[in-house]
């Protein structure tokens, strides 16, 4: 996870010209929608890409249920769309097969993949390496950070958004600072926890999803991710005295609602960990700012990862080798 900043700097140096060429192609082709193809942490990165695509470009984006292709052989009409697969290994059949099908169906196909020589890298018309380098730990960290940055880079060049692209250039330094944030309070609160809700909204909902997954796979805590807008529609019934919640409240239009939710949950007796920027007096954890607000989700996960690594060890686990899991999962 500590190699995340270097991975993003390497991605900018080695692949930015290729991302720029893809952005020019997409402006010329003008696809009417995006389809993302991914599993696990990569699907969470795809959700961030979808948010940015809809926010910056106004194109609808949907995550493909891969079984529609691999099991049900659904007659999907993907002509005029762009299909983006995100993967660390590029080897799972349920990620590769849809890209092959969609390329034959006249979609613009893109692979954001850490191994360009993988079957996925070979299947897509556009293979854009993440440049994360070898990742030996089972739980994805630097490849997830690199996937988030790659999604933002794709949108930045497609939209020709100079502010977002300039922000990406400055992001490695911001990530290095974020990794030094003191989240020890979270380790203390969660050391003996059996459950947790992780709450995000908008661009940080994908980070909440990733944080919940990491709590499960590295620290054996039953964790669920929710949007701050959904938590009152049913999950509220689970809240009782001492129930832990990690709430992300970065800059932007969702912040006020997330802070208000944290106050309400404290009033109900929950043990709240509010992650917010330094100007939020009620914060429990510092959420370091990125160069532009749209990238705050990436600095948020960079601050979260060292905490969950320490939490895993405090609970007696090896965060690099979670039980029952393998690095590459082959599913259909």
Coordinates of C-alpha atoms in Angstrom, one line a residue:
X1 CA 0.0 0.0 0.0
X2 CA 2.9 2.3 0.6
X3 CA 3.8 2.1 -3.1
X4 CA 0.6 3.7 -4.1
X5 CA 2.0 7.2 -4.6
X6 CA 4.9 5.9 -6.7
X7 CA 2.5 3.8 -8.8
X8 CA 0.4 6.8 -9.7
X9 CA 3.5 8.8 -10.6
X10 CA 4.7 6.0 -12.8
X11 CA 1.2 5.7 -14.4
X12 CA 1.4 9.4 -15.3
X13 CA 4.9 9.2 -16.7
X14 CA 4.4 6.0 -18.7
X15 CA 0.7 5.9 -19.7
X16 CA -0.6 9.5 -19.7
X17 CA -0.1 9.9 -23.5
X18 CA -2.0 6.7 -24.1
X19 CA -4.9 7.9 -21.9
X20 CA -4.8 11.2 -23.8
X21 CA -5.2 9.3 -27.1
X22 CA -8.1 7.3 -25.7
X23 CA -9.7 10.5 -24.6
X24 CA -9.5 12.0 -28.0
X25 CA -10.9 8.8 -29.5
X26 CA -13.9 8.9 -27.1
X27 CA -14.6 12.5 -27.9
X28 CA -14.6 11.6 -31.6
X29 CA -16.7 8.4 -31.1
X30 CA -19.0 10.0 -28.6
X31 CA -20.3 6.8 -26.9
X32 CA -23.7 7.3 -25.4
X33 CA -23.1 5.2 -22.3
X34 CA -20.4 3.2 -20.4
X35 CA -20.5 -0.4 -19.1
X36 CA -18.0 -1.4 -16.4
X37 CA -16.8 -5.0 -16.0
X38 CA -15.1 -5.9 -12.7
X39 CA -15.2 -7.9 -9.4
X40 CA -14.3 -7.1 -5.8
X41 CA -12.0 -4.1 -5.2
X42 CA -11.8 -3.5 -9.0
X43 CA -15.6 -3.2 -9.1
X44 CA -15.4 -0.6 -6.3
X45 CA -12.9 1.3 -8.5
X46 CA -15.3 1.0 -11.4
X47 CA -18.1 2.6 -9.3
X48 CA -15.8 5.6 -8.7
X49 CA -15.2 5.8 -12.5
X50 CA -19.0 5.6 -13.1
X51 CA -19.6 8.5 -10.7
X52 CA -17.0 10.6 -12.3
X53 CA -18.2 9.7 -15.8
X54 CA -21.8 10.7 -15.1
X55 CA -20.7 13.8 -13.1
X56 CA -18.2 15.2 -15.7
X57 CA -19.5 13.8 -19.0
X58 CA -23.2 13.2 -18.5
X59 CA -23.0 9.7 -19.8
X60 CA -24.9 7.0 -18.0
X61 CA -22.7 4.2 -16.6
X62 CA -23.7 0.8 -15.3
X63 CA -21.8 -2.1 -13.8
X64 CA -22.4 -5.3 -15.7
X65 CA -23.7 -8.4 -13.9
X66 CA -21.2 -10.7 -15.6
X67 CA -23.4 -13.8 -15.4
X68 CA -25.7 -12.1 -18.0
X69 CA -22.9 -12.9 -20.5
X70 CA -21.1 -15.9 -19.0
X71 CA -24.1 -17.9 -17.9
X72 CA -27.3 -16.5 -19.5
X73 CA -25.9 -15.5 -22.9
X74 CA -28.1 -12.3 -22.8
X75 CA -28.4 -10.6 -26.3
X76 CA -26.9 -7.3 -25.1
X77 CA -26.8 -4.5 -27.7
X78 CA -23.6 -2.6 -26.8
X79 CA -22.9 -0.8 -30.1
X80 CA -22.1 2.8 -29.5
X81 CA -21.0 2.3 -25.9
X82 CA -17.6 2.1 -24.2
X83 CA -16.9 -1.0 -22.1
X84 CA -14.2 -0.6 -19.4
X85 CA -12.9 -3.6 -17.6
X86 CA -10.8 -3.1 -14.4
X87 CA -8.6 -5.9 -13.0
X88 CA -5.4 -6.5 -11.2
X89 CA -4.6 -9.8 -12.7
X90 CA -6.7 -9.7 -15.9
X91 CA -7.2 -13.5 -15.7
X92 CA -10.7 -14.1 -14.4
X93 CA -12.9 -15.5 -17.2
X94 CA -16.0 -13.5 -16.1
X95 CA -14.0 -10.3 -16.8
X96 CA -12.4 -11.4 -20.0
X97 CA -15.4 -13.0 -21.8
X98 CA -17.7 -9.9 -21.7
X99 CA -14.9 -7.7 -23.2
X100 CA -14.4 -10.2 -26.0
X101 CA -18.2 -10.2 -26.6
X102 CA -18.5 -6.5 -26.4
X103 CA -15.6 -5.9 -28.8
X104 CA -17.3 -8.1 -31.3
X105 CA -20.5 -6.2 -30.7
X106 CA -18.8 -2.9 -31.7
X107 CA -18.3 -1.4 -28.3
X108 CA -15.1 0.6 -27.6
X109 CA -13.3 -1.8 -25.2
X110 CA -10.8 -0.7 -22.6
X111 CA -8.8 -2.7 -20.1
X112 CA -7.4 -0.9 -17.0
X113 CA -5.2 -3.8 -15.9
X114 CA -2.0 -4.3 -14.0
X115 CA -0.8 -7.1 -16.2
X116 CA -0.9 -6.0 -19.9
X117 CA 0.1 -9.4 -21.0
X118 CA -2.9 -11.0 -19.4
X119 CA -5.9 -12.4 -21.4
X120 CA -7.8 -9.2 -20.5
X121 CA -5.1 -7.0 -21.8
X122 CA -5.1 -8.9 -25.1
X123 CA -8.9 -9.0 -25.4
X124 CA -9.5 -5.2 -25.2
X125 CA -8.8 -2.8 -28.1
X126 CA -7.3 -0.3 -25.6
X127 CA -5.0 -1.8 -22.9
X128 CA -4.0 0.8 -20.4
X129 CA -1.6 -0.6 -17.7
X130 CA -2.2 0.5 -14.1
X131 CA 1.6 0.6 -13.5
X132 CA 1.2 -0.6 -9.9
X133 CA 4.0 -3.2 -10.2
X134 CA 3.8 -6.7 -8.8
X135 CA 1.3 -7.0 -5.9
X136 CA 2.1 -10.0 -3.7
X137 CA -0.4 -9.4 -0.9
X138 CA -3.7 -11.1 -1.4
X139 CA -5.7 -8.0 -0.5
X140 CA -5.4 -5.4 -3.2
X141 CA -4.2 -2.0 -2.1
X142 CA -1.8 -0.2 -4.4
X143 CA -3.6 -1.7 -7.4
X144 CA -6.9 -0.3 -6.1
X145 CA -5.3 3.1 -5.7
X146 CA -3.9 2.9 -9.2
X147 CA -7.3 1.8 -10.5
X148 CA -9.0 4.9 -9.0
X149 CA -6.4 7.1 -10.5
X150 CA -6.7 5.4 -13.9
X151 CA -10.4 6.0 -13.8
X152 CA -10.0 9.7 -13.0
X153 CA -7.3 9.9 -15.7
X154 CA -9.6 8.4 -18.3
X155 CA -12.4 10.8 -17.4
X156 CA -10.0 13.8 -17.3
X157 CA -8.7 13.2 -20.8
X158 CA -12.2 12.3 -22.2
X159 CA -13.6 15.5 -20.8
X160 CA -10.4 17.4 -21.6
X161 CA -10.6 18.6 -17.9
X162 CA -7.4 20.4 -17.2
X163 CA -8.2 21.0 -13.5
X164 CA -8.7 17.2 -12.9
X165 CA -5.6 16.3 -14.9
X166 CA -3.5 18.9 -13.0
X167 CA -4.9 17.4 -9.8
X168 CA -3.7 14.0 -10.8
X169 CA -0.2 15.3 -11.4
X170 CA 0.0 16.6 -7.8
X171 CA -1.8 13.5 -6.3
X172 CA 1.3 11.4 -5.4
X173 CA 2.5 13.9 -2.9
X174 CA -1.0 14.3 -1.4
X175 CA -1.3 10.5 -1.1
X176 CA 2.1 10.3 0.7
X177 CA 0.8 12.8 3.2
X178 CA -2.5 11.0 3.6
X179 CA -0.8 7.7 4.5
X180 CA 0.7 9.4 7.5
X181 CA -2.6 10.5 9.0
X182 CA -3.1 9.2 12.6
X183 CA -6.1 6.9 12.6
X184 CA -5.0 5.0 15.7
X185 CA -8.3 5.9 17.4
X186 CA -10.1 3.7 14.9
X187 CA -7.8 0.7 15.8
X188 CA -8.6 1.2 19.4
X189 CA -12.3 1.3 18.9
X190 CA -12.5 -1.6 16.4
X191 CA -9.9 -3.9 18.0
X192 CA -12.7 -6.1 19.6
X193 CA -15.5 -5.2 17.2
X194 CA -17.6 -7.9 15.5
X195 CA -19.5 -5.6 13.1
X196 CA -19.3 -2.2 11.5
X197 CA -21.2 0.0 9.1
X198 CA -19.1 2.0 6.7
X199 CA -20.9 5.0 5.3
X200 CA -20.1 7.1 2.2
X201 CA -22.0 9.2 -0.3
X202 CA -21.4 10.1 -3.9
X203 CA -17.7 9.8 -4.8
X204 CA -16.8 8.2 -1.5
X205 CA -19.4 5.5 -1.5
X206 CA -17.0 3.3 -3.6
X207 CA -14.4 3.9 -0.9
X208 CA -16.9 2.9 1.8
X209 CA -17.5 -0.3 -0.2
X210 CA -13.7 -0.9 -0.4
X211 CA -13.2 -0.2 3.3
X212 CA -16.0 -2.6 4.3
X213 CA -14.4 -5.3 2.1
X214 CA -11.0 -4.8 3.7
X215 CA -12.5 -5.0 7.2
X216 CA -14.0 -8.3 6.3
X217 CA -11.1 -9.9 4.5
X218 CA -8.1 -8.7 6.6
X219 CA -9.7 -8.1 10.1
X220 CA -12.6 -10.6 10.1
X221 CA -15.1 -8.0 11.0
X222 CA -18.7 -8.3 9.6
X223 CA -18.8 -5.0 7.7
X224 CA -21.4 -3.5 5.4
X225 CA -21.2 -0.4 3.3
X226 CA -24.1 2.0 2.9
X227 CA -24.9 5.3 1.3
X228 CA -25.6 8.0 3.9
X229 CA -28.9 8.4 2.1
X230 CA -29.9 4.8 2.5
X231 CA -28.9 4.1 6.1
X232 CA -32.3 5.3 7.5
X233 CA -34.3 3.0 5.2
X234 CA -33.7 -0.2 7.2
X235 CA -30.1 -0.4 8.4
X236 CA -31.0 2.1 11.2
X237 CA -32.8 -0.8 13.0
X238 CA -29.4 -2.4 13.7
X239 CA -28.0 0.7 15.5
X240 CA -27.7 0.2 19.3
X241 CA -25.4 1.4 22.0
X242 CA -21.8 1.0 21.0
X243 CA -22.5 0.0 17.4
X244 CA -19.4 1.2 15.4
X245 CA -19.8 3.4 12.3
X246 CA -17.1 4.8 10.0
X247 CA -18.5 7.8 8.2
X248 CA -16.6 9.4 5.3
X249 CA -17.4 13.2 5.0
X250 CA -15.1 14.7 2.4
X251 CA -15.5 18.1 0.8
X252 CA -18.4 18.6 -1.5
X253 CA -22.2 18.6 -1.6
X254 CA -22.6 15.4 0.5
X255 CA -20.5 16.6 3.4
X256 CA -23.1 18.5 5.5
X257 CA -25.4 15.5 5.4
X258 CA -22.7 13.1 6.4
X259 CA -21.8 15.3 9.4
X260 CA -25.4 15.6 10.4
X261 CA -25.8 11.8 10.2
X262 CA -22.7 11.3 12.4
X263 CA -24.3 13.6 15.0
X264 CA -27.6 11.8 14.9
X265 CA -25.9 8.4 15.2
X266 CA -24.0 9.6 18.3
X267 CA -27.3 10.7 19.7
X268 CA -28.5 7.1 19.3
X269 CA -25.5 5.8 21.2
X270 CA -23.4 4.6 18.3
X271 CA -19.6 4.6 18.4
X272 CA -19.0 7.0 15.5
X273 CA -15.7 7.5 13.7
X274 CA -16.2 10.6 11.5
X275 CA -13.5 11.0 8.9
X276 CA -13.5 14.6 7.7
X277 CA -11.1 17.4 6.7
X278 CA -9.3 19.5 9.3
X279 CA -11.9 22.3 9.2
X280 CA -14.6 20.0 10.6
X281 CA -14.5 20.4 14.3
X282 CA -16.5 17.2 15.1
X283 CA -14.2 14.9 13.2
X284 CA -12.6 11.9 14.8
X285 CA -10.2 11.0 12.0
X286 CA -8.4 13.4 9.6
X287 CA -9.4 13.0 6.0
X288 CA -6.5 14.7 4.1
X289 CA -7.5 16.8 1.1
X290 CA -6.5 15.9 -2.4
X291 CA -5.4 18.6 -5.0
X292 CA -9.0 18.8 -6.2
X293 CA -12.2 17.6 -4.4
X294 CA -13.0 15.0 -7.0
X295 CA -9.8 13.1 -5.9
X296 CA -10.6 13.2 -2.2
X297 CA -11.9 9.6 -2.4
X298 CA -8.3 8.5 -3.3
X299 CA -6.6 10.3 -0.4
X300 CA -9.4 8.9 1.8
X301 CA -8.6 5.3 1.0
X302 CA -4.8 6.1 1.3
X303 CA -5.5 7.2 4.9
X304 CA -7.7 4.1 5.6
X305 CA -5.4 1.4 4.4
X306 CA -2.6 1.8 7.1
X307 CA -5.3 1.8 9.8
X308 CA -6.9 -1.5 8.6
X309 CA -3.4 -3.0 8.3
X310 CA -2.7 -2.2 11.9
X311 CA -6.2 -3.3 12.9
X312 CA -5.7 -6.7 11.3
X313 CA -2.4 -7.2 13.2
X314 CA -4.0 -6.0 16.4
X315 CA -6.7 -8.7 16.0
X316 CA -4.1 -11.4 15.4
X317 CA -4.3 -11.8 11.6
X318 CA -1.8 -11.5 8.8
X319 CA -3.2 -8.7 6.5
X320 CA -1.1 -9.9 3.5
X321 CA -2.5 -13.5 3.7
X322 CA -6.2 -13.4 4.6
X323 CA -7.6 -16.9 5.5
X324 CA -9.4 -18.8 2.8
X325 CA -8.5 -16.3 0.0
X326 CA -6.3 -16.5 -3.1
X327 CA -4.7 -13.6 -5.1
X328 CA -6.4 -14.5 -8.4
X329 CA -10.0 -15.6 -8.3
X330 CA -11.3 -17.5 -11.4
X331 CA -15.0 -17.2 -11.6
X332 CA -17.6 -17.2 -14.4

